[in-house]
CSV table of C-alpha atoms in Angstrom, one decimal:
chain,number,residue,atom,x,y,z
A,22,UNK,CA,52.7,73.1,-22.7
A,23,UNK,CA,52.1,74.6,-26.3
A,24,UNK,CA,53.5,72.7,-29.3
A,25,UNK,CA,56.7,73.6,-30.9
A,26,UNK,CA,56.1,76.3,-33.9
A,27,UNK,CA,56.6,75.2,-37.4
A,28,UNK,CA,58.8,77.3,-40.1
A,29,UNK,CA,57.3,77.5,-43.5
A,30,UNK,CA,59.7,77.8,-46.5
A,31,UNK,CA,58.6,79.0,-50.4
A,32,UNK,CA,59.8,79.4,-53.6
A,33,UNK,CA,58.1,81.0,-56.0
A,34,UNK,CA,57.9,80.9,-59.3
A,35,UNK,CA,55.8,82.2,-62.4
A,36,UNK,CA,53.2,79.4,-62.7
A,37,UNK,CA,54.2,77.1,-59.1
A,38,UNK,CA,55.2,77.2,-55.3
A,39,UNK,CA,57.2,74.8,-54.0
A,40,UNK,CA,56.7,74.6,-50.0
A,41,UNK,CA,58.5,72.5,-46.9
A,42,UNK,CA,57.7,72.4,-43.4
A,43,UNK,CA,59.9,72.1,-40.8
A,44,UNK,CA,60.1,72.2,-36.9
A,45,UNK,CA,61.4,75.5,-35.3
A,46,UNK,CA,63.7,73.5,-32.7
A,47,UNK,CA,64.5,70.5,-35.1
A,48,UNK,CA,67.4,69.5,-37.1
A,49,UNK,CA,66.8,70.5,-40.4
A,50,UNK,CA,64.7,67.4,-41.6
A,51,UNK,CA,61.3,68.0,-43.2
A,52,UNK,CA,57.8,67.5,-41.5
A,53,UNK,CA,56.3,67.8,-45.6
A,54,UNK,CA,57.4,68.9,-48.5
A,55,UNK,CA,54.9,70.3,-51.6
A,56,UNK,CA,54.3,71.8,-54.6
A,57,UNK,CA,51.0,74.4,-56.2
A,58,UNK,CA,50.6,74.6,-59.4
A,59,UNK,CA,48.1,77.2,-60.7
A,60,UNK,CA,45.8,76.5,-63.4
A,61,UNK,CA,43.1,78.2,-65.5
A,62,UNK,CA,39.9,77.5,-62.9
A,63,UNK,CA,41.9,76.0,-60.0
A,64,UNK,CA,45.1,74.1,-58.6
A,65,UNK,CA,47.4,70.9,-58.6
A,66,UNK,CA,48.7,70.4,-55.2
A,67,UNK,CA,51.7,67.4,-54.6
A,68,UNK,CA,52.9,66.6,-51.3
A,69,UNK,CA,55.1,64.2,-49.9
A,70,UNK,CA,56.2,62.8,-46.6
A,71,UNK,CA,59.9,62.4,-45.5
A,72,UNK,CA,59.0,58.5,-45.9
A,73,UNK,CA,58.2,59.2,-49.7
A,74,UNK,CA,54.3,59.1,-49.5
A,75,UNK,CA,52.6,61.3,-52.2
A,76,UNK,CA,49.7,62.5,-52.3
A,77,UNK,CA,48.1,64.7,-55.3
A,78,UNK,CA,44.8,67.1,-55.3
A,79,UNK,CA,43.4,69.4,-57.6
A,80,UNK,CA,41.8,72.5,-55.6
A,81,UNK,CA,39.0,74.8,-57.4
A,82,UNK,CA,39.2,77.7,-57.4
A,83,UNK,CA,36.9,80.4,-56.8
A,84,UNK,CA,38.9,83.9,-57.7
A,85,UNK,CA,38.4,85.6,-61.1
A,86,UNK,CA,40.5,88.3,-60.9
A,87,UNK,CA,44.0,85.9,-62.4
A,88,UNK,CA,45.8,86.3,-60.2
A,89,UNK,CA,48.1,83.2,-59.9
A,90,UNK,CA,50.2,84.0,-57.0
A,91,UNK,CA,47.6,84.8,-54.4
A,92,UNK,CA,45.4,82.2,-55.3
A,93,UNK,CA,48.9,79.9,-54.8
A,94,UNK,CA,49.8,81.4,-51.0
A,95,UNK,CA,46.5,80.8,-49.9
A,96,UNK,CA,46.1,76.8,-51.6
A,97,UNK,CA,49.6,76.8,-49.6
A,98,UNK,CA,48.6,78.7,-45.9
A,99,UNK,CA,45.2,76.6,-46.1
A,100,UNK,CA,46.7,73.1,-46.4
A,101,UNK,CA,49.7,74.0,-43.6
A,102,UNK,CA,47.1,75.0,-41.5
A,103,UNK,CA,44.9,72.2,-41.5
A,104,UNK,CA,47.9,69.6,-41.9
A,105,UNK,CA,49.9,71.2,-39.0
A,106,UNK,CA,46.7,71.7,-36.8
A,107,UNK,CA,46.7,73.4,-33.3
A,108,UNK,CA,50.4,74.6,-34.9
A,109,UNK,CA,51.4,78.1,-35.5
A,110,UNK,CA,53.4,79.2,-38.6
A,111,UNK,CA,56.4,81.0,-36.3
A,112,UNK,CA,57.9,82.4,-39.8
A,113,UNK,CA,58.1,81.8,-43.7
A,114,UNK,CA,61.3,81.6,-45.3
A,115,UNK,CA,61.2,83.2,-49.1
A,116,UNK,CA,63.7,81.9,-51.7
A,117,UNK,CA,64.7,85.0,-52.9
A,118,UNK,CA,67.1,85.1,-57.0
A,119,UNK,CA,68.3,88.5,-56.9
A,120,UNK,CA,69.7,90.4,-53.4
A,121,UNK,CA,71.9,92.3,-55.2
A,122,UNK,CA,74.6,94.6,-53.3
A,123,UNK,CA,72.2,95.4,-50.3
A,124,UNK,CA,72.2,91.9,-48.7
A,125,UNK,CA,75.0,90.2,-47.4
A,126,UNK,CA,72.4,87.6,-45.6
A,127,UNK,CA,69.1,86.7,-44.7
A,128,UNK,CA,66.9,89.7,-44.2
A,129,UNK,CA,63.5,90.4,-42.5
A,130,UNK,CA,61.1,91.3,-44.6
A,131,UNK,CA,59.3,94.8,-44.3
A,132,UNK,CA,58.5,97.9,-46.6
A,133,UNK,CA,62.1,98.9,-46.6
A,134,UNK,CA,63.2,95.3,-47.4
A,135,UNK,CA,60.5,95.2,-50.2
A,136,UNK,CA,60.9,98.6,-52.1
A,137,UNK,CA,64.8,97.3,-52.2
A,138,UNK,CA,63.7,94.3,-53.6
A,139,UNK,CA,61.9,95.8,-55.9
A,140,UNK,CA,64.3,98.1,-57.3
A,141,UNK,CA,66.6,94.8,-58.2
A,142,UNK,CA,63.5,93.3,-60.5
A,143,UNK,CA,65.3,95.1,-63.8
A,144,UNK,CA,68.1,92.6,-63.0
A,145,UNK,CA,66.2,89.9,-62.6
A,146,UNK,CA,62.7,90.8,-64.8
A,147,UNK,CA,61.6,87.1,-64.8
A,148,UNK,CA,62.2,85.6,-60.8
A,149,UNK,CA,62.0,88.7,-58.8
A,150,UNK,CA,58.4,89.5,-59.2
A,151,UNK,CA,57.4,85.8,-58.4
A,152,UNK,CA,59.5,86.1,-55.1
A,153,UNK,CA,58.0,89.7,-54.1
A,154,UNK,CA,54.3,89.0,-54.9
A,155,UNK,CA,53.9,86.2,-51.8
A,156,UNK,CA,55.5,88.7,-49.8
A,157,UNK,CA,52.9,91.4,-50.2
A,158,UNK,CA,50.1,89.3,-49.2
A,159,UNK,CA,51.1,87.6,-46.2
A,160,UNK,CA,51.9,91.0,-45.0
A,161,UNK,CA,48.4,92.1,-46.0
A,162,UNK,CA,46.9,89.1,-44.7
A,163,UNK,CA,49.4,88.6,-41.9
A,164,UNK,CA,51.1,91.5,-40.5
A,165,UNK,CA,52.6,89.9,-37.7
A,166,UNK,CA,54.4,86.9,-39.3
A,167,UNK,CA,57.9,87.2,-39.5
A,168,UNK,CA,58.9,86.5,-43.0
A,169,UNK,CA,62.7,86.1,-44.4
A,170,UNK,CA,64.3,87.1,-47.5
A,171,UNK,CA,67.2,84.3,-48.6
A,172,UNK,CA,69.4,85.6,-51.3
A,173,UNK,CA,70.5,83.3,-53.5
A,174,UNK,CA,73.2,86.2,-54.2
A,175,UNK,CA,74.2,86.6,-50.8
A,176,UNK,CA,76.7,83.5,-50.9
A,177,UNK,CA,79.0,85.0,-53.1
A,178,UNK,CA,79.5,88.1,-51.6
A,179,UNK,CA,83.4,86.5,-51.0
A,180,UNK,CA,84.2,87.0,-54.3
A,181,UNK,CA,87.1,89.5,-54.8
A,182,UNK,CA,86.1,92.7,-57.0
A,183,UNK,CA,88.5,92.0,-59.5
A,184,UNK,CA,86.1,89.0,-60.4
A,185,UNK,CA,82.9,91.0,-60.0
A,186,UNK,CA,83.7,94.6,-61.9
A,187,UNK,CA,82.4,94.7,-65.3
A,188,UNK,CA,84.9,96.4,-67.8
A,189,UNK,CA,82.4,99.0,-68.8
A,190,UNK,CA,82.4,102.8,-68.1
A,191,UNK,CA,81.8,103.3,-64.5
A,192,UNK,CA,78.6,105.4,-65.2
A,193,UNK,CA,77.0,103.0,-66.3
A,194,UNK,CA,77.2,100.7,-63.4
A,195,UNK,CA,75.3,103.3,-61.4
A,196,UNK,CA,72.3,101.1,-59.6
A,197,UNK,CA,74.2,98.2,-59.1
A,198,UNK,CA,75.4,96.7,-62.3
A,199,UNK,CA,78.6,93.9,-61.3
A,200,UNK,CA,79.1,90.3,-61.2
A,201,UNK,CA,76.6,89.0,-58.6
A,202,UNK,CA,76.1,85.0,-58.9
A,203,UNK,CA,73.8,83.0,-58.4
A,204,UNK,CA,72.3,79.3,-57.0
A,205,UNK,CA,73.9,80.6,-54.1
A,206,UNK,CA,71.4,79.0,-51.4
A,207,UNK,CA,72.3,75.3,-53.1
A,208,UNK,CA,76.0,76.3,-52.5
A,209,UNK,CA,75.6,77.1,-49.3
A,210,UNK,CA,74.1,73.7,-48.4
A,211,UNK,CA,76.9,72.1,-50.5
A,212,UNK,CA,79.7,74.1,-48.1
A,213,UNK,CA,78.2,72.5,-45.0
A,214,UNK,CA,77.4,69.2,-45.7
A,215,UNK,CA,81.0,69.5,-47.4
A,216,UNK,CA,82.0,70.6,-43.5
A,217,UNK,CA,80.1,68.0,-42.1
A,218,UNK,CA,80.7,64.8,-44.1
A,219,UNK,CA,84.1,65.3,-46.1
A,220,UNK,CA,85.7,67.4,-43.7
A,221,UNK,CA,89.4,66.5,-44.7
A,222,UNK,CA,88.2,68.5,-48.1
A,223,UNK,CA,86.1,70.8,-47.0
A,224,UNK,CA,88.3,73.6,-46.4
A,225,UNK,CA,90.3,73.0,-49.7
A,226,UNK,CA,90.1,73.7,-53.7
A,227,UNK,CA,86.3,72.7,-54.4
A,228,UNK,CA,84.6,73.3,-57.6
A,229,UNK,CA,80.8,72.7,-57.1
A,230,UNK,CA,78.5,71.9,-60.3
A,231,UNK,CA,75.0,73.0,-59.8
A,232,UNK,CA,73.6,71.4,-63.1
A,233,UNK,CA,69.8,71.5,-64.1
A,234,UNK,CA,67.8,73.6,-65.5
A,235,UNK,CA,69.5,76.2,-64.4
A,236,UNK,CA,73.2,75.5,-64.4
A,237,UNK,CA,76.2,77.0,-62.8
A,238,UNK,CA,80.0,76.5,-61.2
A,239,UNK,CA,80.9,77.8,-58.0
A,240,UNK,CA,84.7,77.9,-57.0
A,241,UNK,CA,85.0,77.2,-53.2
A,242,UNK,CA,88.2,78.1,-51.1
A,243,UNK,CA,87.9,77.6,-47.5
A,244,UNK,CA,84.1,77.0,-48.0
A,245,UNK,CA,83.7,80.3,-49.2
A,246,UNK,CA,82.6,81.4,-52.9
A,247,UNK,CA,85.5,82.9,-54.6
A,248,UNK,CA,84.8,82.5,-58.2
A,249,UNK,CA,81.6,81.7,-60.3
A,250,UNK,CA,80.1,81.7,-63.4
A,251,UNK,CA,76.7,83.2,-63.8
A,252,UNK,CA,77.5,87.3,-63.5
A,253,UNK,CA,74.6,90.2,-63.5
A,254,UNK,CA,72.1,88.2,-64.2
A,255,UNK,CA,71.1,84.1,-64.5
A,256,UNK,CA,71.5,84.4,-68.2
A,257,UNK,CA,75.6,84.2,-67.9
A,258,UNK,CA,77.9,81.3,-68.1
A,259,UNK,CA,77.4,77.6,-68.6
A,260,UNK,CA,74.5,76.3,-71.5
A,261,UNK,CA,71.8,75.7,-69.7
A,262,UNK,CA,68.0,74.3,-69.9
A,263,UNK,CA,66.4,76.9,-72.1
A,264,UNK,CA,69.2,80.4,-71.4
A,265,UNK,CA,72.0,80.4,-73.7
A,266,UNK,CA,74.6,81.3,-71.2
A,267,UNK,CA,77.7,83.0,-72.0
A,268,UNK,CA,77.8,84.5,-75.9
A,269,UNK,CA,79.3,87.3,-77.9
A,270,UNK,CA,77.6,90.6,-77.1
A,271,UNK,CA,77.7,91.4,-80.6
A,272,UNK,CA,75.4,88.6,-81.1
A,273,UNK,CA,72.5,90.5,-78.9
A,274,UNK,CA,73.7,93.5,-81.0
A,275,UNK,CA,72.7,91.3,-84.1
A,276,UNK,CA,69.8,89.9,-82.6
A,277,UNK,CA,68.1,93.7,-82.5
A,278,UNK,CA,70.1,95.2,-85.5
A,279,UNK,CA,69.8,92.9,-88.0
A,280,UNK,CA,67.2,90.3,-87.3
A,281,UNK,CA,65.5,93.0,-85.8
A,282,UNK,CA,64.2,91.9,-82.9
A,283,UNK,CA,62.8,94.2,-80.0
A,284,UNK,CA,64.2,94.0,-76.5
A,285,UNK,CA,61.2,92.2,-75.2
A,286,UNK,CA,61.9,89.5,-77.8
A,287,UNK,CA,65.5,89.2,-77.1
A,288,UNK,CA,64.7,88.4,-73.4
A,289,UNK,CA,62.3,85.8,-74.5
A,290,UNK,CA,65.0,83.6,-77.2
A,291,UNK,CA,67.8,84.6,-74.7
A,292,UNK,CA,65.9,83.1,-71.7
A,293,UNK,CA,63.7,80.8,-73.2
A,294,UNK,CA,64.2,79.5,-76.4
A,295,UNK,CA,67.9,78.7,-76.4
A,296,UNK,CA,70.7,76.5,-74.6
A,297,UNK,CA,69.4,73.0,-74.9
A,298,UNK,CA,66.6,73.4,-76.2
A,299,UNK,CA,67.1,75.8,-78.9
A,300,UNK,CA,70.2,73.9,-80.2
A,301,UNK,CA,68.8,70.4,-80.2
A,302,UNK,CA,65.2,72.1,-81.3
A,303,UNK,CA,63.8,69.3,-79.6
A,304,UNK,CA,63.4,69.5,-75.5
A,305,UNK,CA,65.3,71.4,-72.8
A,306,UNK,CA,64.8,68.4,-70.8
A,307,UNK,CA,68.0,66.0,-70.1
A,308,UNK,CA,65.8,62.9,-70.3
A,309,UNK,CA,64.4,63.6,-73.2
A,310,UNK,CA,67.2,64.4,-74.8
A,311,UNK,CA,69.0,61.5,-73.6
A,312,UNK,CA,66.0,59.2,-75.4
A,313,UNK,CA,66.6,61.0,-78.9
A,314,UNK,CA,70.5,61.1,-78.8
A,315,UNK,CA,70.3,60.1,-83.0
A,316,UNK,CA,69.0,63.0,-84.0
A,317,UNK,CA,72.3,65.1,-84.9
A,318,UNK,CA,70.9,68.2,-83.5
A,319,UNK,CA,70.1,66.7,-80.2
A,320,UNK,CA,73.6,65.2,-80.1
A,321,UNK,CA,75.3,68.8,-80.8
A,322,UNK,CA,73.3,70.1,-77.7
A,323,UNK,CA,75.0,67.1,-75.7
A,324,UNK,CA,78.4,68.1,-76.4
A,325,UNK,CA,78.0,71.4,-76.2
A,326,UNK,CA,76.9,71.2,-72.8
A,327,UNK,CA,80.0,69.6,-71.6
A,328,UNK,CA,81.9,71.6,-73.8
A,329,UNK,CA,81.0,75.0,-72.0
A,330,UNK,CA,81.4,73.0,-68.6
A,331,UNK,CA,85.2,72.2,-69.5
A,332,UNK,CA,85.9,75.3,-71.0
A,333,UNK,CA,83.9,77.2,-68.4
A,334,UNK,CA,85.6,74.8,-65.1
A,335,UNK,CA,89.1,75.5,-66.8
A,336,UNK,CA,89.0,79.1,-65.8
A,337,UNK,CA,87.6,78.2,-62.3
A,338,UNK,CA,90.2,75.8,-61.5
A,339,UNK,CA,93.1,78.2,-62.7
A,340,UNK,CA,91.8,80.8,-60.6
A,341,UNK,CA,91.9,78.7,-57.9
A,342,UNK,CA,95.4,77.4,-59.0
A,343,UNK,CA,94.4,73.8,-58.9
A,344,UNK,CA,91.8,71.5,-58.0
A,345,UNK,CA,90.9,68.8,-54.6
A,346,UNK,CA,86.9,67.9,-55.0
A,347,UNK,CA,84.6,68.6,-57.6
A,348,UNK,CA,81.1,68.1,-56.4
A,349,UNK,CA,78.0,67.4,-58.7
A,350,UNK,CA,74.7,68.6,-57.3
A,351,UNK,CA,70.8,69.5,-59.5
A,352,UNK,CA,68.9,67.7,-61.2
A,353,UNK,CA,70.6,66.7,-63.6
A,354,UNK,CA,74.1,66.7,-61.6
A,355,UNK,CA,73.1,64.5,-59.3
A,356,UNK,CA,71.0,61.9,-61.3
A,357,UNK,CA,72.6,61.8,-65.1
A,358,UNK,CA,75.7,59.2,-65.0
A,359,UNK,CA,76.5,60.2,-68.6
A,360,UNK,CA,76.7,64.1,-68.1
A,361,UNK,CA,79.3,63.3,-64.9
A,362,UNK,CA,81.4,60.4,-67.2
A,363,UNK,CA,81.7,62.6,-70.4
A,364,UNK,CA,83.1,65.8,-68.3
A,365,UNK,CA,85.3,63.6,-65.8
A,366,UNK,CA,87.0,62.1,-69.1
A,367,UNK,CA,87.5,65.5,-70.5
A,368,UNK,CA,88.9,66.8,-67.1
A,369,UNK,CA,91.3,63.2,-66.7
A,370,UNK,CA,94.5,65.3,-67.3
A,371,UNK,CA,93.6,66.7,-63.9
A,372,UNK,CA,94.0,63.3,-62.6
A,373,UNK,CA,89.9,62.5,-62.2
A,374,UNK,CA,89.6,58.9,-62.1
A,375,UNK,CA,86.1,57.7,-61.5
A,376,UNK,CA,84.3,54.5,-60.7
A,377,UNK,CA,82.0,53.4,-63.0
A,378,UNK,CA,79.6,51.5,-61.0
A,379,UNK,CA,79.9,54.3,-58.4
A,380,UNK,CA,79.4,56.5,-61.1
A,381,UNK,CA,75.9,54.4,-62.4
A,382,UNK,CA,74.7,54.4,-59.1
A,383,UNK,CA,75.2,57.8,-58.3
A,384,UNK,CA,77.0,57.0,-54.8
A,385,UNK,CA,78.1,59.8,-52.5
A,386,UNK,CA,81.8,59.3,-53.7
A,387,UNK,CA,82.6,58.3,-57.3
A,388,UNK,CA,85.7,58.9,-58.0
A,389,UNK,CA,88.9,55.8,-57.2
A,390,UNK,CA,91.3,56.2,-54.6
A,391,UNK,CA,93.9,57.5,-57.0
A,392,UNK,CA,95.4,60.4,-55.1
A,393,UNK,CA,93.9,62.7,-57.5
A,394,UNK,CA,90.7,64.9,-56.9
A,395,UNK,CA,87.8,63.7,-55.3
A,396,UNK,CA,84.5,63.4,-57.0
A,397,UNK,CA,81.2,63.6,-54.8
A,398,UNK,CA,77.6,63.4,-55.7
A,399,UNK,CA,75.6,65.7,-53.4
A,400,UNK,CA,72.0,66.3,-53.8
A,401,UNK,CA,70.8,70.2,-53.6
A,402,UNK,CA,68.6,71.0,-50.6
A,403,UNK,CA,68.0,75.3,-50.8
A,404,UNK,CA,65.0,74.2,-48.6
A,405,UNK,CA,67.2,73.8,-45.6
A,406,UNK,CA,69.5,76.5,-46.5
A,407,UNK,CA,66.1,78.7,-46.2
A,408,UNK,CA,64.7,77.0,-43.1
A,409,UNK,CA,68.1,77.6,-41.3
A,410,UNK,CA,68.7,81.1,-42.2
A,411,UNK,CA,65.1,81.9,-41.4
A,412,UNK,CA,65.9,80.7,-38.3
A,413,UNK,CA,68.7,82.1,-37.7
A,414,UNK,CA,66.8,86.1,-37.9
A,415,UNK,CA,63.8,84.1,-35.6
A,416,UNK,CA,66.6,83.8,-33.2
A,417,UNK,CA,67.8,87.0,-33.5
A,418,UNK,CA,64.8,88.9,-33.5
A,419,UNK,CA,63.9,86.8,-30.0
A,420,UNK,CA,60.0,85.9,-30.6
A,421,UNK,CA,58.1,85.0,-27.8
């Protein structure tokens, strides 16, 4: 009897891939999980098991040519292979930013699939390209391997268009210009764990907090997105890492008029160089931050990142007319105590009442039994959001 098949899941970024293997027929628990990180003259790769064994190797590498991605896909294919031996890849799941209004779901990949892909990369200039390029070569290198486009879009195609129009002229929206969202494959995951653990609140007024890096609010009614905060692009809403989030248009406007910057320079301080890091001047990393909390500048950037969250969760709560659960999930999220205690306190007159040794320990449930809204800590898993959409087409497309 031939061994089960094992699904592959990437995502890509500019400069890493992060990878996990799972079983075709399992239940959603990883075989490995990894990470490439391309370097000038060769490779970092981490792994680690499901029983929290690491291992870390550096690969040389012999291409000249630069080019980053390829060199990453193969470190990736060559170490599944040889891990996973005897075992065929049955598919590859893709992490995919930007599906924007073509895909309501997971999609097979294939020229059609790509060239739509492509057109979406002026909407999403810095994550698009990293997703496509993977793409390309496994269907040079391996035509017949089913691959799977996961939108991390897709999730909030709920939302009402009232919520997703932009108030500009509608010639200008021509190609697809509207409120889109994003972190929608952590979401996802969040709805049906939310389904499967907390079901007497799964169905009801749930405002999920994807905080990290990358930062975002999801409003959930029924398990289904119905309001968020990042719009056109991953540049909109909450402070985040490095992106500035929600502003004043007239301040881009200023940016290029007065301070005259060009567009390309723009992009960089908007993505790059602001939110936490470009307020506190010091590091767009919450533990960093956290260690230098004298400095006054740092101390700004604290408080205005729960500042936008309040003002930001304010709006999502009175669209949804009130609130039942809030859920913390990303890095941060899930793992800083003082981020969750400084915006419970500022959201008490909703009733939030949390534990503080809950809180500190970063338990499943952290709020008290007061009657008011329910406050969860769930960790973010998009890798099994990929694996079981990918599997869900593998399924569909019936693959002997």
């Amino acid at each position: 009897m031939s061994q089960s098949r094992i699904i592959l899941t990437l995502n890509s970024g500019s400069s890493s891939i992060k990878f996990a293997l799972f079983e075709e027929q399992g239940e959603a628990e990883r075989l490995l999980s990894g990470l490439v990180e391309y370097q000038s003259g060769g490779a970092v790769l981490t792994t680690r098991t499901p029983d929290g064994v690491s291992k870390r190797m550096v690969i040389e590498t012999g291409s000249k040519t630069g080019n980053a991605h390829g060199e990453m896909i193969r470190h990736v294919l060559s170490f599944v292979e040889s891990h996973e031996a005897g075992r065929d890849i049955g598919a590859v799941g893709h992490r995919v930013v930007h599906g924007g209004p073509h895909f309501e779901g997971p999609a097979r990949i294939n020229d059609t699939t790509l060239a739509q892909l492509e057109s979406l990369v002026p909407l999403a200039p810095l994550h698009q390209p990293p997703s496509i390029a993977p793409m390309r070569l496994l269907m040079k290198e391996k035509p017949n391997l089913l691959q799977v486009a996961c939108f991390d879009t897709s999730f909030h195609h709920t939302i009402p268009t009232v919520r997703t129009r932009l108030p500009l002229p509608a010639e200008l929206l021509e190609g697809g210009a509207r409120v889109y969202g994003f972190h929608g494959l952590s979401y996802d995951y969040i709805a049906n764990e939310l389904e499967a653990r907390f079901p007497a609140i799964a169905n009801k007024r749930v405002l999920v907090a994807h905080i990290g890096n990358g930062a975002s609010l999801c409003a959930l009614m029924h398990g289904r997105s119905t309001a968020t905060t990042m719009g056109l692009t991953v540049l909109d809403g909450l402070m985040m890492g490095t992106r500035c989030g929600t502003i004043d248009p007239g301040a881009v406007l200023y940016l290029l008029q007065q301070k005259g910057l060009s567009p390309k320079e723009v992009q960089d301080v908007l993505y790059y160089r602001s939110g936490l890091l470009g307020v506190s001047g010091v590091s767009s990393d919450m533990r960093t931050l956290r260690e230098n909390d004298a400095d006054e500048n740092v101390q700004l950037a604290l408080d205005m990142f729960v500042e936008r969250f309040v003002q930001q969760a304010g709006g999502l709560i009175a669209q949804m007319g009130g609130l039942d659960a809030l859920v913390f999930t990303g890095g941060i999220g899930q793992n800083d105590a003082t981020f969750r205690q400084a915006v419970c306190q500022r959201l008490r007159f909703l009733d939030i009442q949390i534990c503080e040794d809950a809180n500190l320990a970063s338990r499943p449930v952290i709020s008290r039994r007061s009657g008011g809204p329910t406050v969860l800590v769930v960790p973010a898993d998009e890798e099994k959001t990929i694996f079981r959409h990918t599997r869900r087409i593998m399924e569909g497309c019936h693959i002997s």
